Coordinates of C-alpha atoms and ligand atoms in Angstrom, one line a residue:
M1 CA -16.4 16.8 10.0
A2 CA -17.2 13.5 8.3
R3 CA -14.1 12.1 6.6
E4 CA -14.1 11.1 3.0
R5 CA -13.6 7.5 2.0
L6 CA -10.3 6.7 0.2
Y7 CA -10.0 3.3 -1.4
L8 CA -6.9 1.1 -1.6
F9 CA -6.3 -1.2 -4.5
D10 CA -3.5 -3.7 -4.2
T11 CA -1.9 -5.2 -7.3
T12 CA 1.0 -7.1 -5.6
L13 CA -0.3 -10.3 -7.2
R14 CA -0.6 -8.8 -10.7
D15 CA 1.8 -5.8 -11.3
G16 CA 4.0 -6.9 -8.4
A17 CA 4.3 -10.3 -9.9
Q18 CA 5.9 -8.8 -13.0
M19 CA 9.0 -7.8 -11.0
N20 CA 12.2 -9.5 -12.0
G21 CA 12.8 -12.5 -9.8
V22 CA 9.2 -12.6 -8.4
D23 CA 7.4 -15.9 -9.1
F24 CA 4.4 -16.6 -7.1
T25 CA 2.9 -20.1 -6.9
L26 CA -0.8 -20.5 -6.4
A27 CA -0.3 -21.2 -2.7
D28 CA 1.8 -18.0 -2.4
K29 CA -1.0 -16.0 -4.1
L30 CA -3.6 -17.4 -1.8
T31 CA -1.5 -16.6 1.3
I32 CA -0.8 -13.1 0.1
A33 CA -4.5 -12.5 -0.8
R34 CA -5.4 -13.5 2.7
L35 CA -2.7 -11.3 4.2
L36 CA -4.0 -8.3 2.2
D37 CA -7.6 -9.1 3.1
E38 CA -6.7 -9.1 6.8
L39 CA -4.9 -5.8 6.3
G40 CA -8.1 -4.2 5.0
V41 CA -7.3 -3.2 1.4
D42 CA -10.5 -2.7 -0.6
Y43 CA -9.4 -4.4 -3.8
V44 CA -7.1 -7.4 -4.3
E45 CA -6.1 -7.7 -7.9
A46 CA -4.9 -11.3 -8.1
G47 CA -3.8 -11.7 -11.7
Y48 CA -4.6 -12.1 -15.3
P49 CA -6.8 -15.1 -15.9
G50 CA -6.0 -16.8 -19.2
A51 CA -2.5 -15.4 -19.3
N52 CA -0.8 -18.2 -17.3
P53 CA -1.9 -21.4 -15.6
T54 CA -1.4 -20.0 -12.0
D55 CA -3.7 -17.0 -12.6
T56 CA -6.2 -19.2 -14.5
S57 CA -6.5 -21.6 -11.6
F58 CA -6.6 -18.8 -9.1
F59 CA -9.8 -17.5 -10.8
A60 CA -11.2 -21.0 -11.5
E61 CA -12.9 -21.1 -8.2
R62 CA -14.5 -18.6 -5.8
R63 CA -12.0 -17.2 -3.3
P64 CA -14.0 -15.7 -0.5
L65 CA -12.5 -12.4 0.6
K66 CA -13.9 -9.3 2.2
A67 CA -12.0 -7.2 -0.4
Q68 CA -13.3 -7.0 -4.0
L69 CA -11.3 -9.8 -5.7
T70 CA -10.3 -8.3 -9.0
A71 CA -9.3 -10.0 -12.3
F72 CA -7.1 -8.0 -14.7
G73 CA -7.2 -8.2 -18.5
M74 CA -7.4 -6.3 -21.8
T75 CA -10.4 -4.6 -23.3
R76 CA -11.7 -6.3 -26.5
R77 CA -9.3 -6.4 -29.4
P78 CA -9.9 -3.9 -32.2
G79 CA -12.1 -5.2 -34.9
R80 CA -13.7 -7.9 -32.8
S81 CA -16.9 -8.0 -30.9
A82 CA -16.8 -8.5 -27.2
S83 CA -18.4 -12.0 -27.4
N84 CA -15.9 -13.0 -30.2
D85 CA -12.7 -12.2 -28.2
P86 CA -11.5 -15.3 -26.3
G87 CA -9.3 -13.2 -23.9
L88 CA -12.3 -11.1 -22.9
V89 CA -14.5 -14.1 -22.6
A90 CA -12.0 -15.8 -20.2
L91 CA -11.9 -12.6 -18.2
L92 CA -15.7 -12.4 -17.9
D93 CA -15.8 -16.1 -16.9
A94 CA -13.3 -15.5 -14.1
Q95 CA -14.6 -16.0 -10.5
A96 CA -14.1 -12.4 -9.5
D97 CA -16.0 -9.6 -8.0
A98 CA -14.5 -6.9 -10.1
I99 CA -12.8 -6.7 -13.5
C100 CA -10.0 -4.2 -14.1
F101 CA -9.5 -3.6 -17.8
V102 CA -6.4 -2.0 -19.2
A103 CA -6.8 0.1 -22.3
K104 CA -4.6 2.5 -24.3
S105 CA -5.2 6.2 -23.6
W106 CA -2.2 7.6 -25.5
D107 CA -3.0 8.4 -29.2
Y108 CA 0.6 7.4 -30.2
H109 CA 0.2 3.9 -28.7
V110 CA -3.2 3.5 -30.4
R111 CA -1.7 4.3 -33.7
V112 CA 1.6 2.5 -33.4
A113 CA 1.0 -0.4 -31.0
L114 CA -2.7 -1.2 -31.7
E115 CA -2.7 0.0 -35.3
T116 CA -6.2 1.1 -35.0
T117 CA -8.2 4.4 -34.8
E118 CA -9.0 6.5 -31.8
E119 CA -12.8 5.8 -32.4
E120 CA -12.2 2.1 -32.4
N121 CA -10.2 2.3 -29.1
L122 CA -13.1 4.2 -27.5
A123 CA -15.6 1.7 -28.8
S124 CA -13.5 -1.1 -27.4
I125 CA -13.6 0.5 -24.0
R126 CA -17.3 1.1 -24.1
D127 CA -18.1 -2.5 -25.3
S128 CA -15.8 -4.1 -22.7
V129 CA -17.2 -2.1 -19.8
R130 CA -20.7 -2.8 -20.9
A131 CA -20.0 -6.6 -21.3
A132 CA -18.5 -6.8 -17.7
K133 CA -21.4 -4.8 -16.2
A134 CA -23.8 -7.1 -17.9
R135 CA -22.1 -10.0 -16.1
G136 CA -22.7 -8.2 -12.8
R137 CA -19.1 -7.2 -12.2
E138 CA -17.8 -4.0 -10.7
V139 CA -15.6 -2.5 -13.4
L140 CA -12.4 -0.5 -13.4
L141 CA -10.5 0.8 -16.3
D142 CA -6.7 1.2 -16.1
C143 CA -5.9 4.0 -18.6
E144 CA -2.4 2.9 -19.7
H145 CA 0.2 5.7 -20.3
F146 CA -2.4 8.2 -19.2
F147 CA 0.0 11.0 -18.3
D148 CA 2.1 10.7 -21.5
G149 CA -1.2 10.4 -23.4
Y150 CA -2.5 13.6 -21.7
K151 CA 0.6 15.5 -22.6
S152 CA 0.3 14.4 -26.2
K153 CA -3.4 14.8 -26.8
P154 CA -5.4 15.7 -23.7
A155 CA -8.8 15.5 -25.3
F156 CA -8.3 11.9 -26.4
A157 CA -6.8 10.7 -23.0
V158 CA -9.7 12.3 -21.2
A159 CA -12.2 10.8 -23.7
C160 CA -10.9 7.3 -22.9
A161 CA -11.5 7.8 -19.1
K162 CA -14.8 9.4 -19.8
A163 CA -16.0 6.6 -22.1
A164 CA -15.5 4.1 -19.3
Y165 CA -17.1 6.3 -16.7
D166 CA -20.1 7.1 -18.8
E167 CA -20.6 3.4 -19.5
G168 CA -20.8 2.8 -15.7
A169 CA -17.2 1.9 -14.7
R170 CA -16.9 2.4 -10.9
W171 CA -13.3 3.7 -11.4
V172 CA -11.1 5.1 -14.1
V173 CA -7.5 4.7 -13.0
L174 CA -4.9 7.1 -14.4
C175 CA -1.7 5.1 -14.9
D176 CA 1.8 6.5 -15.0
T177 CA 2.9 3.4 -16.8
N178 CA 6.4 4.6 -17.6
G179 CA 6.8 6.0 -14.2
G180 CA 8.4 9.2 -15.4
T181 CA 5.8 11.8 -14.5
L182 CA 6.7 14.2 -11.7
P183 CA 4.4 15.1 -8.7
H184 CA 3.5 18.6 -9.9
E185 CA 2.5 17.2 -13.3
V186 CA 0.4 14.5 -11.7
E187 CA -1.3 17.1 -9.5
R188 CA -2.1 19.3 -12.5
I189 CA -3.3 16.6 -14.8
V190 CA -5.4 14.7 -12.2
A191 CA -7.1 18.0 -11.3
A192 CA -8.0 18.5 -14.9
V193 CA -9.5 15.0 -15.1
C194 CA -11.4 15.5 -11.9
A195 CA -13.0 18.6 -13.4
K196 CA -14.7 16.3 -15.9
T197 CA -15.1 13.0 -14.0
P198 CA -15.9 13.0 -10.3
G199 CA -12.8 12.4 -8.2
D200 CA -14.5 9.7 -6.2
H201 CA -14.4 7.7 -9.4
V202 CA -10.8 8.4 -10.2
G203 CA -7.8 6.4 -9.2
I204 CA -4.0 6.7 -9.5
H205 CA -1.5 4.0 -10.5
A206 CA 2.0 5.2 -10.1
H207 CA 5.3 3.5 -11.0
N208 CA 8.5 4.3 -9.2
D209 CA 10.9 5.1 -12.0
T210 CA 11.9 8.5 -10.5
E211 CA 11.5 7.2 -6.8
Q212 CA 8.3 9.3 -6.6
A213 CA 5.5 6.7 -6.9
V214 CA 4.4 7.3 -3.3
A215 CA 4.6 11.1 -3.8
N216 CA 2.8 10.9 -7.1
S217 CA 0.0 8.9 -5.4
F218 CA -0.4 11.6 -2.7
A219 CA -0.3 14.4 -5.4
A220 CA -3.2 12.7 -7.1
V221 CA -5.2 12.5 -3.9
R222 CA -4.6 16.1 -3.3
A223 CA -5.9 16.8 -6.8
G224 CA -9.1 14.8 -6.1
A225 CA -8.4 11.1 -6.9
R226 CA -9.9 8.8 -4.3
Q227 CA -8.4 5.4 -5.2
I228 CA -4.7 4.6 -4.8
Q229 CA -3.3 1.5 -6.5
G230 CA 0.0 0.1 -5.2
T231 CA 1.7 -3.0 -4.0
L232 CA 3.2 -4.4 -0.8
N233 CA 6.8 -3.4 -0.4
G234 CA 6.5 -1.5 -3.7
L235 CA 6.9 -4.7 -5.7
G236 CA 6.5 -4.2 -9.4
E237 CA 8.0 -4.1 -12.9
R238 CA 11.3 -2.3 -13.2
C239 CA 11.6 0.0 -10.2
G240 CA 8.3 -1.0 -8.7
N241 CA 4.9 0.4 -8.0
A242 CA 3.7 2.8 -5.3
N243 CA 4.5 1.2 -2.0
L244 CA 1.3 0.7 0.0
V245 CA 3.4 -0.2 3.1
S246 CA 4.5 3.5 3.1
I247 CA 1.2 4.9 1.9
I248 CA -1.0 3.3 4.5
P249 CA 0.7 4.6 7.6
T250 CA 1.0 8.1 6.1
L251 CA -2.7 8.1 5.4
K252 CA -3.5 6.9 8.9
L253 CA -0.9 8.8 11.0
K254 CA -0.4 12.1 9.2
A255 CA -3.0 14.7 10.1
E256 CA -3.0 16.1 6.6
Y257 CA -4.6 12.8 5.4
A258 CA -5.9 11.2 8.6
D259 CA -8.2 14.2 9.4
R260 CA -9.7 14.2 5.9
F261 CA -9.8 10.6 4.8
E262 CA -10.9 7.2 6.1
I263 CA -9.5 3.9 4.8
G264 CA -10.4 0.3 5.3
V265 CA -7.3 -0.4 7.3
S266 CA -8.1 -0.4 11.1
D267 CA -5.7 0.8 13.8
E268 CA -5.3 -2.8 14.9
A269 CA -4.4 -3.9 11.3
L270 CA -1.9 -1.0 11.0
G271 CA -0.2 -2.5 14.1
R272 CA 0.5 -5.6 12.1
L273 CA 1.9 -3.7 9.1
A274 CA 5.6 -4.5 9.7
R275 CA 4.7 -8.2 10.1
V276 CA 2.8 -8.1 6.8
S277 CA 5.7 -6.5 5.0
H278 CA 8.2 -9.0 6.4
T279 CA 6.0 -12.0 5.7
L280 CA 6.0 -11.0 2.0
D281 CA 9.9 -10.8 2.1
E282 CA 10.0 -14.3 3.7
L283 CA 7.7 -15.7 1.0
L284 CA 10.0 -14.2 -1.7
N285 CA 13.0 -15.5 0.2
R286 CA 14.6 -12.1 0.2
A287 CA 16.1 -10.1 3.0
A288 CA 13.8 -7.3 4.3
D289 CA 14.9 -3.8 3.6
R290 CA 16.3 -2.6 6.9
H291 CA 15.9 1.0 5.9
A292 CA 12.3 0.7 4.7
P293 CA 10.2 3.7 6.0
Y294 CA 8.0 2.8 8.9
V295 CA 8.6 -1.0 8.9
G296 CA 12.4 -1.4 8.4
E297 CA 14.5 -2.7 11.3
S298 CA 16.3 0.6 11.3
A299 CA 13.3 2.9 10.8
F300 CA 13.2 3.6 14.6
A301 CA 16.8 2.8 15.5
T302 CA 18.7 5.4 17.4
K303 CA 22.4 5.2 18.1
A304 CA 23.7 5.5 21.7
G305 CA 24.5 8.9 23.1
I306 CA 22.5 12.0 23.6
H307 CA 19.8 10.9 21.2
A308 CA 19.2 7.7 23.1
S309 CA 18.9 9.3 26.5
A310 CA 16.5 11.9 25.1
I311 CA 14.5 9.3 23.3
V312 CA 14.0 7.3 26.5
K313 CA 12.7 10.4 28.2
E314 CA 10.5 11.6 25.4
P315 CA 10.3 9.4 22.2
A316 CA 8.6 12.2 20.2
T317 CA 11.9 14.1 20.3
Y318 CA 13.4 11.8 17.6
E319 CA 10.5 9.8 16.2
H320 CA 8.0 11.2 13.6
V321 CA 5.4 8.5 14.7
A322 CA 5.3 5.9 17.4
P323 CA 6.8 2.7 16.1
E324 CA 4.2 0.5 17.8
R325 CA 1.5 2.0 15.6
V326 CA 2.9 0.2 12.6
G327 CA 4.1 -2.9 14.5
N328 CA 7.7 -1.8 14.6
R329 CA 9.8 -1.2 17.6
R330 CA 12.2 1.4 18.9
K331 CA 15.7 0.2 18.9
L332 CA 18.2 1.6 21.3
L333 CA 21.7 0.2 21.3
V334 CA 22.3 1.2 25.0
S335 CA 19.4 -0.4 26.6
D336 CA 16.8 -2.7 25.2
Q337 CA 13.6 -1.3 26.7
G338 CA 11.8 -1.7 23.4
G339 CA 12.8 -5.3 23.2
R340 CA 11.7 -6.0 26.8
S341 CA 8.2 -4.5 26.3
N342 CA 7.9 -6.3 22.9
V343 CA 8.7 -9.6 24.5
L344 CA 6.4 -9.0 27.4
A345 CA 3.6 -8.3 25.0
E346 CA 4.4 -11.4 23.0
L347 CA 4.5 -13.6 26.2
D348 CA 1.1 -12.1 27.2
R349 CA -0.3 -12.9 23.7
I350 CA 0.7 -16.6 23.9
G351 CA -0.6 -16.9 27.5
L352 CA 2.8 -16.9 29.3
A353 CA 2.4 -13.7 31.2
V354 CA 5.3 -13.0 33.5
D355 CA 6.1 -10.1 35.8
K356 CA 8.3 -7.5 34.2
N357 CA 10.8 -7.9 37.0
D358 CA 11.0 -11.7 36.7
P359 CA 14.7 -12.5 36.3
R360 CA 13.8 -15.2 33.8
L361 CA 12.6 -12.4 31.5
G362 CA 16.2 -11.0 31.4
R363 CA 17.5 -14.4 30.6
L364 CA 15.1 -14.8 27.8
L365 CA 16.0 -11.4 26.3
D366 CA 19.7 -12.3 26.5
E367 CA 19.1 -15.6 24.8
V368 CA 17.0 -14.1 22.0
K369 CA 19.7 -11.4 21.5
E370 CA 22.5 -14.0 21.4
R371 CA 20.7 -16.3 19.1
E372 CA 19.6 -13.5 16.7
A373 CA 23.2 -12.4 16.5
I374 CA 24.1 -15.8 15.1
G375 CA 21.3 -15.8 12.6
Y376 CA 18.1 -16.9 14.3
A377 CA 15.1 -14.9 13.2
Y378 CA 12.4 -14.9 15.9
E379 CA 10.3 -12.3 14.3
A380 CA 9.7 -14.6 11.4
A381 CA 9.6 -17.8 13.5
D382 CA 6.8 -17.3 16.0
A383 CA 6.7 -20.9 17.0
S384 CA 10.4 -21.2 17.7
F385 CA 10.2 -18.1 19.9
E386 CA 7.3 -19.5 21.8
L387 CA 9.2 -22.8 22.4
L388 CA 12.3 -20.8 23.5
A389 CA 10.2 -18.8 25.9
R390 CA 8.4 -21.9 27.2
R391 CA 11.6 -23.7 27.8
L392 CA 13.2 -20.9 29.7
L393 CA 10.0 -20.5 31.8
G394 CA 10.1 -24.3 32.3
R395 CA 6.9 -25.2 30.6
V396 CA 7.7 -27.6 27.8
P397 CA 7.2 -31.3 28.6
H398 CA 10.1 -33.6 27.7
Y399 CA 8.5 -35.7 24.9
F400 CA 11.3 -37.6 23.3
D401 CA 15.0 -37.7 22.5
V402 CA 16.7 -38.1 19.2
E403 CA 19.5 -40.5 19.9
K404 CA 20.9 -40.2 16.4
F405 CA 20.0 -39.5 12.8
D406 CA 21.7 -40.4 9.6
V407 CA 21.0 -38.9 6.2
N408 CA 22.4 -40.4 3.1
V409 CA 22.3 -39.1 -0.5
E410 CA 23.2 -41.6 -3.1
K411 CA 23.6 -41.3 -6.9
R412 CA 23.3 -44.6 -8.7
N413 CA 21.7 -46.2 -11.7
N414 CA 18.2 -47.6 -11.3
A415 CA 17.0 -50.9 -12.7
K416 CA 16.6 -49.4 -16.2
G417 CA 20.2 -48.1 -16.0
E418 CA 19.1 -44.5 -15.6
P419 CA 21.0 -42.3 -13.2
V420 CA 18.9 -41.4 -10.1
T421 CA 19.6 -39.6 -6.8
V422 CA 18.1 -41.2 -3.8
S423 CA 17.9 -39.7 -0.3
Q424 CA 17.3 -41.9 2.7
A425 CA 17.2 -41.0 6.4
V426 CA 17.3 -43.1 9.5
V427 CA 16.2 -41.7 12.8
K428 CA 16.6 -43.3 16.2
L429 CA 14.3 -41.9 18.8
K430 CA 13.7 -42.6 22.5
V431 CA 10.1 -42.0 23.4
G432 CA 9.7 -42.8 27.2
E433 CA 11.2 -46.2 27.6
E434 CA 10.5 -47.1 23.9
V435 CA 13.3 -47.0 21.3
V436 CA 11.9 -46.3 17.8
I437 CA 13.9 -46.6 14.6
S438 CA 12.4 -45.2 11.4
V439 CA 13.7 -45.2 7.9
A440 CA 12.3 -43.1 5.0
E441 CA 13.2 -42.2 1.5
G442 CA 12.5 -38.7 0.3
I443 CA 12.8 -36.4 -2.7
G444 CA 15.8 -34.8 -1.0
P445 CA 17.7 -35.3 2.2
V446 CA 15.6 -32.8 4.2
N447 CA 12.4 -34.4 2.9
A448 CA 13.7 -37.9 3.9
L449 CA 14.6 -36.6 7.4
D450 CA 11.2 -35.0 7.8
L451 CA 9.4 -38.2 6.8
A452 CA 11.6 -40.4 9.0
L453 CA 11.1 -38.1 12.0
R454 CA 7.3 -38.0 11.7
K455 CA 6.9 -41.7 10.8
D456 CA 6.7 -43.1 14.2
L457 CA 6.6 -41.0 17.4
G458 CA 5.4 -43.9 19.5
K459 CA 2.7 -42.8 21.9
Y460 CA 2.7 -39.3 20.5
Q461 CA 2.0 -40.3 16.9
S462 CA -1.7 -39.5 17.1
F463 CA -1.0 -35.9 18.1
I464 CA 1.0 -35.2 14.9
T465 CA -1.0 -36.9 12.2
G466 CA -2.5 -33.6 11.0
L467 CA 1.0 -31.9 10.9
E468 CA 2.0 -30.8 7.4
L469 CA 5.0 -28.8 6.1
T470 CA 3.8 -26.1 3.8
D471 CA 7.0 -24.2 3.1
Y472 CA 10.8 -24.5 3.4
R473 CA 13.1 -21.6 2.9
V474 CA 16.8 -21.5 3.1
R475 CA 19.0 -18.4 3.3
I476 CA 22.8 -18.3 3.4
L477 CA 23.9 -15.7 5.9
N478 CA 27.3 -14.3 6.1
G479 CA 28.2 -14.6 9.7
G480 CA 31.7 -13.1 9.8
T481 CA 34.2 -15.3 8.0
Q482 CA 32.0 -18.4 7.9
A483 CA 28.7 -18.7 6.1
V484 CA 25.8 -20.1 8.1
T485 CA 22.5 -21.4 6.8
R486 CA 19.2 -20.3 8.2
V487 CA 16.2 -22.5 7.5
L488 CA 12.6 -21.4 8.0
I489 CA 9.9 -24.0 7.9
E490 CA 6.2 -23.2 7.8
S491 CA 3.8 -25.8 9.1
T492 CA 0.1 -26.2 9.3
D493 CA -2.3 -28.7 10.9
E494 CA -5.8 -30.0 10.8
T495 CA -7.1 -26.8 12.5
G496 CA -5.7 -24.6 9.7
D497 CA -3.2 -22.9 12.1
R498 CA 0.1 -22.0 10.6
W499 CA 3.4 -21.5 12.4
T500 CA 7.0 -21.0 11.5
T501 CA 10.1 -22.5 13.0
V502 CA 13.8 -21.7 12.5
G503 CA 17.1 -23.5 12.6
V504 CA 20.6 -22.1 12.1
S505 CA 23.8 -24.0 11.5
P506 CA 26.8 -24.1 9.2
N507 CA 25.3 -27.4 8.0
I508 CA 22.0 -27.2 6.1
I509 CA 20.8 -30.6 7.3
D510 CA 21.4 -29.6 10.9
A511 CA 19.6 -26.3 10.5
S512 CA 16.7 -28.1 8.8
F513 CA 16.7 -30.7 11.6
Q514 CA 16.4 -28.0 14.3
A515 CA 13.5 -26.3 12.5
L516 CA 11.7 -29.7 11.9
M517 CA 12.1 -30.6 15.6
D518 CA 10.8 -27.3 16.7
S519 CA 7.8 -27.7 14.5
I520 CA 7.0 -31.2 15.8
V521 CA 7.4 -30.2 19.5
Y522 CA 5.4 -27.0 18.9
K523 CA 2.6 -29.2 17.5
L524 CA 2.7 -31.5 20.5
V525 CA 2.5 -28.6 22.9
K526 CA -0.3 -27.0 20.9
S527 CA -2.2 -30.3 20.9
G528 CA -1.8 -30.7 24.6
A529 CA 0.2 -33.9 24.4
P530 CA 0.9 -35.1 28.0
A531 CA 4.5 -35.4 29.1
Ligands
ZN1 ZN1 1.6 -0.9 -13.6

């Protein structure tokens, strides 16, 4: 039987960005958009052009994605024409494939918040959809507070959805904006809407205020909706939005949905899901939820004892899906079989295939385990893992030694008598027989150290000219009685490759130094610099 297409609409960069403590830069947004595109979502809603400088610059140029890049904004204001509403004009000018309008669909809100009539609200929906269609955009309408609106005045709520659909909107999206609707209500109301508007034009946008945003999304699909809106890791205002990281594997791995529906996420992309989820956490500089369904570190962890021996014999005895399907791993505290096969697969991937009985493999596993126990994070720091593996397997040339470094932070008055803080680093390197001393000033001590380290690498300098640091993240970990600092550095080079390195120390400069060194050595290895 042919499966029906179900569409995924991601709003991490719009609704997700409204979460407390989430503040995406333009670079973050571009990184996440790319991540979502590789994952295979159908729509990436990237923001609200005109509302803030980041979103405006995001939509100022064409951002080539496979997904429909979607701009969000309001329908025309009451009492104005579409061409005479600056907000709407900015939205229509945005470099986007699709436009998602938000409009009231609760009579109470129309009266109290908009202070206008129901007729004018419907006219605003029609005019806005028409204007966006005329500009060649695919159009979606988010019906704000739809479920509360339906409970208050069903005919009006449905008329709002219908107005957009009749005018040619590809999707009308029923939003549980307050997040208080329960799954059985969602199922009943979505079914009623789908009786009037074809379900393959109906979407669901659920918030998590009763911890049921994912369940509400599935309830809507059961009732006929064919688009699910959500965010990575359930980011979003208040308690968050429906979590696509939980929805995607359920759609792909549970027969109830997998047999009936097809989504844009391939099996191979599903296998990277845990990585995608953790990448977002790293970008936000927050610890990943260990207990997150499917992707959490503990999602497939089984304690020692009878469970563990049973799970080794037959994983299905204790696992509802195979962890590898979502890029996670089985964790057993008695033997690290999962770790071994993961590491073997990773070594294979980076071209360092070793025999599974090679004693060096055991040493590498022990080393990773020991280092992770003191705070290193190799899952996030792919390049540091690769260097560790290459070192243990004896395949990293000895490029240079750092004989010493010195970092100095000084607060003083400048020539105009104003207080300034100046950071300066001095690095003494030995490159072959050559001794190189470099001095650099930077915005802060780490920046100064980075500049000094990369200023002169002697005969290797030409190999690192394209190296650039793109991100620097610090987390204080509580390792027993003493706090340690973990630094993750993301680098890129002239080929567009990106890699992450890690350093751990009680001293932040030292942790940063380790991560900087790994990045430089990784770049030298990658560029094939001779020993
Ligand atoms: Zn929302």
